[in-house]
Amino acid sequence: MSDTDIIFSSPLIEGIILKRNSQFTMDVMVEDEVVKCHCPTTGRIGELDLPGIPCLLSNSDSANRKTRFTVEAVSLDLPQQEQKTWIGINQNAANRYVEHFLMKRQFPEMVSDYDDIQRERWLGQSKLDFLAGDTYLEVKTPLQNLILDYPPHIKRKKITPFNSTDRFIKHINELANSLENHQRAILLSCFIYSCSSYKVPLNAPNSDYIHEQVKRCIKKGVEIWQVNFTITKFGVSLERYYNTTNNFLDGGSALQGL
């Protein structure tokens, strides 16, 4: 890992998910012991039927926590496979990852003109994630749909289309409106795995309305970028980032999983 990467204070612990008890907890088998773990995303994780899925856990010594471990990532590889590829699922941690690489100035093509980084700045009625110089950034970490191929051994759930987009529409409009007084506004879609550029299924609920709102905001100057991180037992590295704004002006392209 490079000197700009995030290095965990202690390596993550590998386990096998036994079941998801609720939105907030999972039972995980770790070295023949069943431990109750915090689940850091309240929604679904793609189409995954989670029992039997390998996972990575972080360990907390805080006496105030009800659960000692947090599930940080899952894998579509077989449990017995020694070298696994991981999908980060901690949406709160994603903001910390973005902040780290902003502080390390690892997004020069996206934002470079800033002296400091401020967290959770109000803009209109919304609290947005970052203000770097004159650029507002709102970070989204889509997990409702995983943009990758599922191996044949993975059990998949039958799911209904995800259409809770009110918060997203609110934030992208706030970003667009901010351009009256600020130089730039960016919606940053963050994937803690290797994800190609994403699109909304053409039959997604209210997709026409989403397209209309997104295109209106882009015309006002909102930029849409994507960043891919790689997570391992030892830390997080920046895989790549790029401008995807034009993807959302093409016919049939929009947001999947937000």
PDB file of C-alpha atoms in Angstrom:
ATOM      1  CA  MET A   1       0.000   0.000   0.000  1.00  0.00           C
ATOM      2  CA  SER A   2       1.190   3.552  -0.693  1.00  0.00           C
ATOM      3  CA  ASP A   3       1.765   6.342   1.822  1.00  0.00           C
ATOM      4  CA  THR A   4      -1.481   8.006   0.687  1.00  0.00           C
ATOM      5  CA  ASP A   5      -3.633   4.945   1.463  1.00  0.00           C
ATOM      6  CA  ILE A   6      -5.697   4.384   4.591  1.00  0.00           C
ATOM      7  CA  ILE A   7      -4.007   1.820   6.836  1.00  0.00           C
ATOM      8  CA  PHE A   8      -6.214   0.211   9.485  1.00  0.00           C
ATOM      9  CA  SER A   9      -4.831   0.275  13.026  1.00  0.00           C
ATOM     10  CA  SER A  10      -5.381  -3.494  13.119  1.00  0.00           C
ATOM     11  CA  PRO A  11      -6.282  -5.869  10.267  1.00  0.00           C
ATOM     12  CA  LEU A  12      -9.944  -6.659   9.714  1.00  0.00           C
ATOM     13  CA  ILE A  13     -11.158 -10.072  10.839  1.00  0.00           C
ATOM     14  CA  GLU A  14     -12.625 -12.555   8.371  1.00  0.00           C
ATOM     15  CA  GLY A  15     -15.863 -14.383   9.144  1.00  0.00           C
ATOM     16  CA  ILE A  16     -18.921 -16.001   7.557  1.00  0.00           C
ATOM     17  CA  ILE A  17     -22.372 -14.400   7.780  1.00  0.00           C
ATOM     18  CA  LEU A  18     -24.908 -16.740   9.365  1.00  0.00           C
ATOM     19  CA  LYS A  19     -27.955 -14.492   9.227  1.00  0.00           C
ATOM     20  CA  ARG A  20     -29.115 -10.905   9.233  1.00  0.00           C
ATOM     21  CA  ASN A  21     -31.180 -10.439  12.371  1.00  0.00           C
ATOM     22  CA  SER A  22     -32.473  -6.943  11.578  1.00  0.00           C
ATOM     23  CA  GLN A  23     -31.504  -3.780   9.736  1.00  0.00           C
ATOM     24  CA  PHE A  24     -28.788  -3.214  12.305  1.00  0.00           C
ATOM     25  CA  THR A  25     -27.283  -6.588  13.290  1.00  0.00           C
ATOM     26  CA  MET A  26     -25.901  -9.780  11.781  1.00  0.00           C
ATOM     27  CA  ASP A  27     -24.746 -13.058  13.297  1.00  0.00           C
ATOM     28  CA  VAL A  28     -21.283 -13.973  12.020  1.00  0.00           C
ATOM     29  CA  MET A  29     -19.175 -17.092  12.558  1.00  0.00           C
ATOM     30  CA  VAL A  30     -15.600 -16.192  13.527  1.00  0.00           C
ATOM     31  CA  GLU A  31     -13.266 -19.093  14.290  1.00  0.00           C
ATOM     32  CA  ASP A  32     -16.076 -21.403  15.464  1.00  0.00           C
ATOM     33  CA  GLU A  33     -17.676 -18.667  17.581  1.00  0.00           C
ATOM     34  CA  VAL A  34     -20.948 -16.914  16.726  1.00  0.00           C
ATOM     35  CA  VAL A  35     -20.715 -13.155  17.304  1.00  0.00           C
ATOM     36  CA  LYS A  36     -23.397 -10.500  16.930  1.00  0.00           C
ATOM     37  CA  CYS A  37     -22.157  -7.671  14.693  1.00  0.00           C
ATOM     38  CA  HIS A  38     -23.325  -4.216  13.751  1.00  0.00           C
ATOM     39  CA  CYS A  39     -24.551  -3.889  10.160  1.00  0.00           C
ATOM     40  CA  PRO A  40     -23.604  -0.392   8.926  1.00  0.00           C
ATOM     41  CA  THR A  41     -26.154  -0.258   6.099  1.00  0.00           C
ATOM     42  CA  THR A  42     -29.857  -0.460   6.880  1.00  0.00           C
ATOM     43  CA  GLY A  43     -30.948  -1.301   3.332  1.00  0.00           C
ATOM     44  CA  ARG A  44     -30.415  -4.343   1.218  1.00  0.00           C
ATOM     45  CA  ILE A  45     -27.010  -5.261  -0.222  1.00  0.00           C
ATOM     46  CA  GLY A  46     -27.724  -5.891  -3.862  1.00  0.00           C
ATOM     47  CA  GLU A  47     -29.606  -9.125  -4.423  1.00  0.00           C
ATOM     48  CA  LEU A  48     -27.476 -11.041  -1.934  1.00  0.00           C
ATOM     49  CA  ASP A  49     -28.964 -13.784   0.181  1.00  0.00           C
ATOM     50  CA  LEU A  50     -26.444 -13.179   2.959  1.00  0.00           C
ATOM     51  CA  PRO A  51     -26.118 -16.493   4.870  1.00  0.00           C
ATOM     52  CA  GLY A  52     -22.849 -18.174   3.900  1.00  0.00           C
ATOM     53  CA  ILE A  53     -21.280 -14.982   2.508  1.00  0.00           C
ATOM     54  CA  PRO A  54     -17.687 -14.198   3.661  1.00  0.00           C
ATOM     55  CA  CYS A  55     -17.265 -10.865   5.426  1.00  0.00           C
ATOM     56  CA  LEU A  56     -14.668  -8.630   7.064  1.00  0.00           C
ATOM     57  CA  LEU A  57     -15.165  -7.237  10.570  1.00  0.00           C
ATOM     58  CA  SER A  58     -13.641  -4.315  12.422  1.00  0.00           C
ATOM     59  CA  ASN A  59     -13.204  -4.617  16.169  1.00  0.00           C
ATOM     60  CA  SER A  60     -14.098  -1.850  18.628  1.00  0.00           C
ATOM     61  CA  ASP A  61     -12.978  -1.605  22.257  1.00  0.00           C
ATOM     62  CA  SER A  62     -15.585   1.051  23.093  1.00  0.00           C
ATOM     63  CA  ALA A  63     -17.513   0.202  26.247  1.00  0.00           C
ATOM     64  CA  ASN A  64     -20.515   2.163  24.940  1.00  0.00           C
ATOM     65  CA  ARG A  65     -21.143  -0.142  21.989  1.00  0.00           C
ATOM     66  CA  LYS A  66     -23.775  -2.867  22.123  1.00  0.00           C
ATOM     67  CA  THR A  67     -21.891  -4.874  19.505  1.00  0.00           C
ATOM     68  CA  ARG A  68     -18.130  -5.257  19.490  1.00  0.00           C
ATOM     69  CA  PHE A  69     -17.774  -5.885  15.750  1.00  0.00           C
ATOM     70  CA  THR A  70     -18.908  -4.036  12.593  1.00  0.00           C
ATOM     71  CA  VAL A  71     -19.299  -5.741   9.226  1.00  0.00           C
ATOM     72  CA  GLU A  72     -17.125  -3.639   6.908  1.00  0.00           C
ATOM     73  CA  ALA A  73     -17.193  -5.696   3.699  1.00  0.00           C
ATOM     74  CA  VAL A  74     -18.592  -8.812   2.040  1.00  0.00           C
ATOM     75  CA  SER A  75     -17.235 -11.030  -0.730  1.00  0.00           C
ATOM     76  CA  LEU A  76     -18.795 -12.988  -3.589  1.00  0.00           C
ATOM     77  CA  ASP A  77     -15.885 -15.421  -3.520  1.00  0.00           C
ATOM     78  CA  LEU A  78     -16.176 -18.895  -2.013  1.00  0.00           C
ATOM     79  CA  PRO A  79     -15.388 -19.031   1.731  1.00  0.00           C
ATOM     80  CA  GLN A  80     -12.476 -21.417   1.145  1.00  0.00           C
ATOM     81  CA  GLN A  81     -10.863 -19.144  -1.441  1.00  0.00           C
ATOM     82  CA  GLU A  82      -7.713 -17.732   0.109  1.00  0.00           C
ATOM     83  CA  GLN A  83      -7.428 -14.444  -1.803  1.00  0.00           C
ATOM     84  CA  LYS A  84     -10.814 -12.701  -1.904  1.00  0.00           C
ATOM     85  CA  THR A  85     -12.102  -9.531  -3.502  1.00  0.00           C
ATOM     86  CA  TRP A  86     -14.156  -7.407  -1.106  1.00  0.00           C
ATOM     87  CA  ILE A  87     -17.182  -5.099  -1.406  1.00  0.00           C
ATOM     88  CA  GLY A  88     -17.237  -2.388   1.254  1.00  0.00           C
ATOM     89  CA  ILE A  89     -20.676  -1.869   2.830  1.00  0.00           C
ATOM     90  CA  ASN A  90     -19.956   0.738   5.516  1.00  0.00           C
ATOM     91  CA  GLN A  91     -21.655   3.825   4.091  1.00  0.00           C
ATOM     92  CA  ASN A  92     -20.579   6.007   7.020  1.00  0.00           C
ATOM     93  CA  ALA A  93     -16.963   4.987   6.526  1.00  0.00           C
ATOM     94  CA  ALA A  94     -17.183   6.013   2.862  1.00  0.00           C
ATOM     95  CA  ASN A  95     -17.287   9.666   3.907  1.00  0.00           C
ATOM     96  CA  ARG A  96     -14.172   9.143   6.025  1.00  0.00           C
ATOM     97  CA  TYR A  97     -12.427   7.575   3.047  1.00  0.00           C
ATOM     98  CA  VAL A  98     -13.373  10.501   0.802  1.00  0.00           C
ATOM     99  CA  GLU A  99     -12.204  12.990   3.428  1.00  0.00           C
ATOM    100  CA  HIS A 100      -8.868  11.193   3.810  1.00  0.00           C
ATOM    101  CA  PHE A 101      -8.116  11.297   0.090  1.00  0.00           C
ATOM    102  CA  LEU A 102      -9.298  14.901  -0.147  1.00  0.00           C
ATOM    103  CA  MET A 103      -6.848  15.796   2.604  1.00  0.00           C
ATOM    104  CA  LYS A 104      -4.130  13.884   0.734  1.00  0.00           C
ATOM    105  CA  ARG A 105      -5.123  15.837  -2.412  1.00  0.00           C
ATOM    106  CA  GLN A 106      -5.660  12.670  -4.394  1.00  0.00           C
ATOM    107  CA  PHE A 107      -8.541  14.062  -6.516  1.00  0.00           C
ATOM    108  CA  PRO A 108      -6.710  16.819  -8.413  1.00  0.00           C
ATOM    109  CA  GLU A 109      -8.781  16.464 -11.583  1.00  0.00           C
ATOM    110  CA  MET A 110     -12.019  16.713  -9.590  1.00  0.00           C
ATOM    111  CA  VAL A 111     -11.192  19.399  -7.016  1.00  0.00           C
ATOM    112  CA  SER A 112      -7.856  21.064  -6.380  1.00  0.00           C
ATOM    113  CA  ASP A 113      -8.417  24.709  -5.410  1.00  0.00           C
ATOM    114  CA  TYR A 114      -8.977  24.511  -1.640  1.00  0.00           C
ATOM    115  CA  ASP A 115      -7.096  25.353   1.522  1.00  0.00           C
ATOM    116  CA  ASP A 116      -9.353  23.514   3.953  1.00  0.00           C
ATOM    117  CA  ILE A 117     -12.130  20.919   4.017  1.00  0.00           C
ATOM    118  CA  GLN A 118     -15.302  21.479   6.023  1.00  0.00           C
ATOM    119  CA  ARG A 119     -17.717  18.707   6.953  1.00  0.00           C
ATOM    120  CA  GLU A 120     -21.531  18.784   7.008  1.00  0.00           C
ATOM    121  CA  ARG A 121     -22.187  22.272   5.712  1.00  0.00           C
ATOM    122  CA  TRP A 122     -25.747  23.511   5.372  1.00  0.00           C
ATOM    123  CA  LEU A 123     -26.951  24.527   1.941  1.00  0.00           C
ATOM    124  CA  GLY A 124     -30.595  25.534   1.808  1.00  0.00           C
ATOM    125  CA  GLN A 125     -32.530  22.893   3.726  1.00  0.00           C
ATOM    126  CA  SER A 126     -29.902  20.189   3.262  1.00  0.00           C
ATOM    127  CA  LYS A 127     -26.732  19.359   5.144  1.00  0.00           C
ATOM    128  CA  LEU A 128     -24.159  18.369   2.525  1.00  0.00           C
ATOM    129  CA  ASP A 129     -21.089  16.284   3.215  1.00  0.00           C
ATOM    130  CA  PHE A 130     -18.147  18.513   2.288  1.00  0.00           C
ATOM    131  CA  LEU A 131     -17.179  22.021   1.317  1.00  0.00           C
ATOM    132  CA  ALA A 132     -13.687  22.085  -0.215  1.00  0.00           C
ATOM    133  CA  GLY A 133     -12.854  25.676  -1.064  1.00  0.00           C
ATOM    134  CA  ASP A 134     -15.850  26.814  -3.101  1.00  0.00           C
ATOM    135  CA  THR A 135     -16.913  23.318  -4.123  1.00  0.00           C
ATOM    136  CA  TYR A 136     -19.748  21.482  -2.408  1.00  0.00           C
ATOM    137  CA  LEU A 137     -19.569  17.681  -2.487  1.00  0.00           C
ATOM    138  CA  GLU A 138     -22.393  15.323  -1.625  1.00  0.00           C
ATOM    139  CA  VAL A 139     -21.284  11.689  -1.269  1.00  0.00           C
ATOM    140  CA  LYS A 140     -23.610   8.816  -2.164  1.00  0.00           C
ATOM    141  CA  THR A 141     -22.684   5.164  -1.549  1.00  0.00           C
ATOM    142  CA  PRO A 142     -25.123   3.002  -3.543  1.00  0.00           C
ATOM    143  CA  LEU A 143     -25.581  -0.542  -2.260  1.00  0.00           C
ATOM    144  CA  GLN A 144     -29.151  -1.322  -3.263  1.00  0.00           C
ATOM    145  CA  ASN A 145     -27.804  -2.620  -6.577  1.00  0.00           C
ATOM    146  CA  LEU A 146     -24.328  -4.084  -6.939  1.00  0.00           C
ATOM    147  CA  ILE A 147     -22.884  -3.274 -10.356  1.00  0.00           C
ATOM    148  CA  LEU A 148     -21.001  -6.519 -10.942  1.00  0.00           C
ATOM    149  CA  ASP A 149     -21.479 -10.076 -12.100  1.00  0.00           C
ATOM    150  CA  TYR A 150     -22.780 -12.587  -9.563  1.00  0.00           C
ATOM    151  CA  PRO A 151     -20.924 -15.933  -9.599  1.00  0.00           C
ATOM    152  CA  PRO A 152     -23.134 -19.032 -10.107  1.00  0.00           C
ATOM    153  CA  HIS A 153     -22.688 -20.200  -6.491  1.00  0.00           C
ATOM    154  CA  ILE A 154     -24.177 -16.993  -5.011  1.00  0.00           C
ATOM    155  CA  LYS A 155     -27.770 -17.233  -3.806  1.00  0.00           C
ATOM    156  CA  ARG A 156     -29.822 -14.243  -4.904  1.00  0.00           C
ATOM    157  CA  LYS A 157     -33.038 -12.836  -3.510  1.00  0.00           C
ATOM    158  CA  LYS A 158     -35.969 -11.799  -5.639  1.00  0.00           C
ATOM    159  CA  ILE A 159     -36.189  -8.051  -5.079  1.00  0.00           C
ATOM    160  CA  THR A 160     -38.502  -5.206  -5.988  1.00  0.00           C
ATOM    161  CA  PRO A 161     -37.123  -2.076  -7.685  1.00  0.00           C
ATOM    162  CA  PHE A 162     -35.763   0.506  -5.269  1.00  0.00           C
ATOM    163  CA  ASN A 163     -37.450   3.870  -5.776  1.00  0.00           C
ATOM    164  CA  SER A 164     -36.731   5.912  -2.644  1.00  0.00           C
ATOM    165  CA  THR A 165     -35.133   8.842  -4.462  1.00  0.00           C
ATOM    166  CA  ASP A 166     -36.654  11.813  -2.610  1.00  0.00           C
ATOM    167  CA  ARG A 167     -33.503  12.549  -0.605  1.00  0.00           C
ATOM    168  CA  PHE A 168     -31.320  12.268  -3.695  1.00  0.00           C
ATOM    169  CA  ILE A 169     -33.567  14.623  -5.716  1.00  0.00           C
ATOM    170  CA  LYS A 170     -33.577  17.098  -2.811  1.00  0.00           C
ATOM    171  CA  HIS A 171     -29.792  17.102  -2.552  1.00  0.00           C
ATOM    172  CA  ILE A 172     -29.046  17.371  -6.261  1.00  0.00           C
ATOM    173  CA  ASN A 173     -31.441  20.320  -6.518  1.00  0.00           C
ATOM    174  CA  GLU A 174     -29.754  21.989  -3.548  1.00  0.00           C
ATOM    175  CA  LEU A 175     -26.428  21.477  -5.290  1.00  0.00           C
ATOM    176  CA  ALA A 176     -27.781  23.038  -8.466  1.00  0.00           C
ATOM    177  CA  ASN A 177     -29.188  26.013  -6.583  1.00  0.00           C
ATOM    178  CA  SER A 178     -25.865  26.574  -4.820  1.00  0.00           C
ATOM    179  CA  LEU A 179     -24.248  27.481  -8.122  1.00  0.00           C
ATOM    180  CA  GLU A 180     -25.867  30.886  -7.944  1.00  0.00           C
ATOM    181  CA  ASN A 181     -23.348  31.788  -5.223  1.00  0.00           C
ATOM    182  CA  HIS A 182     -20.591  29.185  -5.436  1.00  0.00           C
ATOM    183  CA  GLN A 183     -18.277  28.024  -8.181  1.00  0.00           C
ATOM    184  CA  ARG A 184     -18.943  24.297  -8.316  1.00  0.00           C
ATOM    185  CA  ALA A 185     -21.138  21.525  -6.943  1.00  0.00           C
ATOM    186  CA  ILE A 186     -20.376  17.799  -7.254  1.00  0.00           C
ATOM    187  CA  LEU A 187     -22.428  14.702  -6.597  1.00  0.00           C
ATOM    188  CA  LEU A 188     -19.833  12.006  -5.840  1.00  0.00           C
ATOM    189  CA  SER A 189     -20.966   8.392  -6.185  1.00  0.00           C
ATOM    190  CA  CYS A 190     -18.670   6.263  -4.044  1.00  0.00           C
ATOM    191  CA  PHE A 191     -18.158   2.530  -4.564  1.00  0.00           C
ATOM    192  CA  ILE A 192     -15.943   0.532  -2.211  1.00  0.00           C
ATOM    193  CA  TYR A 193     -15.294  -2.054  -4.900  1.00  0.00           C
ATOM    194  CA  SER A 194     -14.364  -2.107  -8.572  1.00  0.00           C
ATOM    195  CA  CYS A 195     -17.504  -0.767 -10.218  1.00  0.00           C
ATOM    196  CA  SER A 196     -18.030   0.177 -13.833  1.00  0.00           C
ATOM    197  CA  SER A 197     -20.075   3.263 -14.724  1.00  0.00           C
ATOM    198  CA  TYR A 198     -23.646   2.695 -13.643  1.00  0.00           C
ATOM    199  CA  LYS A 199     -27.042   3.220 -15.203  1.00  0.00           C
ATOM    200  CA  VAL A 200     -30.644   2.975 -14.065  1.00  0.00           C
ATOM    201  CA  PRO A 201     -32.725   0.147 -15.487  1.00  0.00           C
ATOM    202  CA  LEU A 202     -35.053   1.600 -18.093  1.00  0.00           C
ATOM    203  CA  ASN A 203     -38.074   0.149 -16.275  1.00  0.00           C
ATOM    204  CA  ALA A 204     -37.122   1.627 -12.886  1.00  0.00           C
ATOM    205  CA  PRO A 205     -39.996   3.367 -11.072  1.00  0.00           C
ATOM    206  CA  ASN A 206     -40.095   7.160 -11.619  1.00  0.00           C
ATOM    207  CA  SER A 207     -36.996   6.960 -13.849  1.00  0.00           C
ATOM    208  CA  ASP A 208     -38.410   9.590 -16.232  1.00  0.00           C
ATOM    209  CA  TYR A 209     -38.798  12.023 -13.342  1.00  0.00           C
ATOM    210  CA  ILE A 210     -35.262  11.268 -12.126  1.00  0.00           C
ATOM    211  CA  HIS A 211     -33.871  11.832 -15.637  1.00  0.00           C
ATOM    212  CA  GLU A 212     -35.681  15.148 -15.883  1.00  0.00           C
ATOM    213  CA  GLN A 213     -34.423  16.392 -12.518  1.00  0.00           C
ATOM    214  CA  VAL A 214     -30.849  15.223 -13.074  1.00  0.00           C
ATOM    215  CA  LYS A 215     -30.629  16.781 -16.538  1.00  0.00           C
ATOM    216  CA  ARG A 216     -32.034  20.072 -15.219  1.00  0.00           C
ATOM    217  CA  CYS A 217     -29.405  20.149 -12.460  1.00  0.00           C
ATOM    218  CA  ILE A 218     -26.580  19.269 -14.851  1.00  0.00           C
ATOM    219  CA  LYS A 219     -27.615  22.101 -17.137  1.00  0.00           C
ATOM    220  CA  LYS A 220     -27.333  24.424 -14.137  1.00  0.00           C
ATOM    221  CA  GLY A 221     -23.779  23.192 -13.610  1.00  0.00           C
ATOM    222  CA  VAL A 222     -23.872  20.208 -11.223  1.00  0.00           C
ATOM    223  CA  GLU A 223     -21.142  17.664 -11.962  1.00  0.00           C
ATOM    224  CA  ILE A 224     -21.499  13.939 -11.272  1.00  0.00           C
ATOM    225  CA  TRP A 225     -18.309  12.030 -10.502  1.00  0.00           C
ATOM    226  CA  GLN A 226     -17.582   8.444  -9.503  1.00  0.00           C
ATOM    227  CA  VAL A 227     -14.870   7.125  -7.209  1.00  0.00           C
ATOM    228  CA  ASN A 228     -13.906   3.471  -6.719  1.00  0.00           C
ATOM    229  CA  PHE A 229     -12.027   2.395  -3.606  1.00  0.00           C
ATOM    230  CA  THR A 230     -10.431  -0.984  -2.903  1.00  0.00           C
ATOM    231  CA  ILE A 231     -10.802  -2.431   0.605  1.00  0.00           C
ATOM    232  CA  THR A 232      -8.699  -5.268   2.038  1.00  0.00           C
ATOM    233  CA  LYS A 233      -8.043  -6.596   5.529  1.00  0.00           C
ATOM    234  CA  PHE A 234      -5.302  -4.015   5.884  1.00  0.00           C
ATOM    235  CA  GLY A 235      -6.724  -0.780   4.537  1.00  0.00           C
ATOM    236  CA  VAL A 236      -8.333   1.204   1.741  1.00  0.00           C
ATOM    237  CA  SER A 237      -6.749   2.465  -1.452  1.00  0.00           C
ATOM    238  CA  LEU A 238      -8.004   4.734  -4.213  1.00  0.00           C
ATOM    239  CA  GLU A 239      -8.572   2.689  -7.373  1.00  0.00           C
ATOM    240  CA  ARG A 240      -9.792   5.439  -9.708  1.00  0.00           C
ATOM    241  CA  TYR A 241     -12.104   8.409 -10.023  1.00  0.00           C
ATOM    242  CA  TYR A 242     -13.629  10.026 -13.073  1.00  0.00           C
ATOM    243  CA  ASN A 243     -16.258  12.440 -14.340  1.00  0.00           C
ATOM    244  CA  THR A 244     -19.501  10.649 -15.280  1.00  0.00           C
ATOM    245  CA  THR A 245     -21.639  13.743 -15.928  1.00  0.00           C
ATOM    246  CA  ASN A 246     -22.060  12.985 -19.634  1.00  0.00           C
ATOM    247  CA  ASN A 247     -23.396   9.516 -18.804  1.00  0.00           C
ATOM    248  CA  PHE A 248     -26.521  11.136 -17.392  1.00  0.00           C
ATOM    249  CA  LEU A 249     -27.196  13.193 -20.489  1.00  0.00           C
ATOM    250  CA  ASP A 250     -27.315  10.129 -22.734  1.00  0.00           C
ATOM    251  CA  GLY A 251     -30.651   8.544 -23.474  1.00  0.00           C
ATOM    252  CA  GLY A 252     -31.576   5.931 -20.882  1.00  0.00           C
ATOM    253  CA  SER A 253     -28.714   6.714 -18.483  1.00  0.00           C
ATOM    254  CA  ALA A 254     -29.302   7.676 -14.866  1.00  0.00           C
ATOM    255  CA  LEU A 255     -28.777   6.605 -11.284  1.00  0.00           C
ATOM    256  CA  GLN A 256     -28.935   3.016 -10.134  1.00  0.00           C
ATOM    257  CA  GLY A 257     -29.330   2.125  -6.488  1.00  0.00           C
ATOM    258  CA  LEU A 258     -29.503   5.624  -5.010  1.00  0.00           C
TER     259      LEU A 258
END
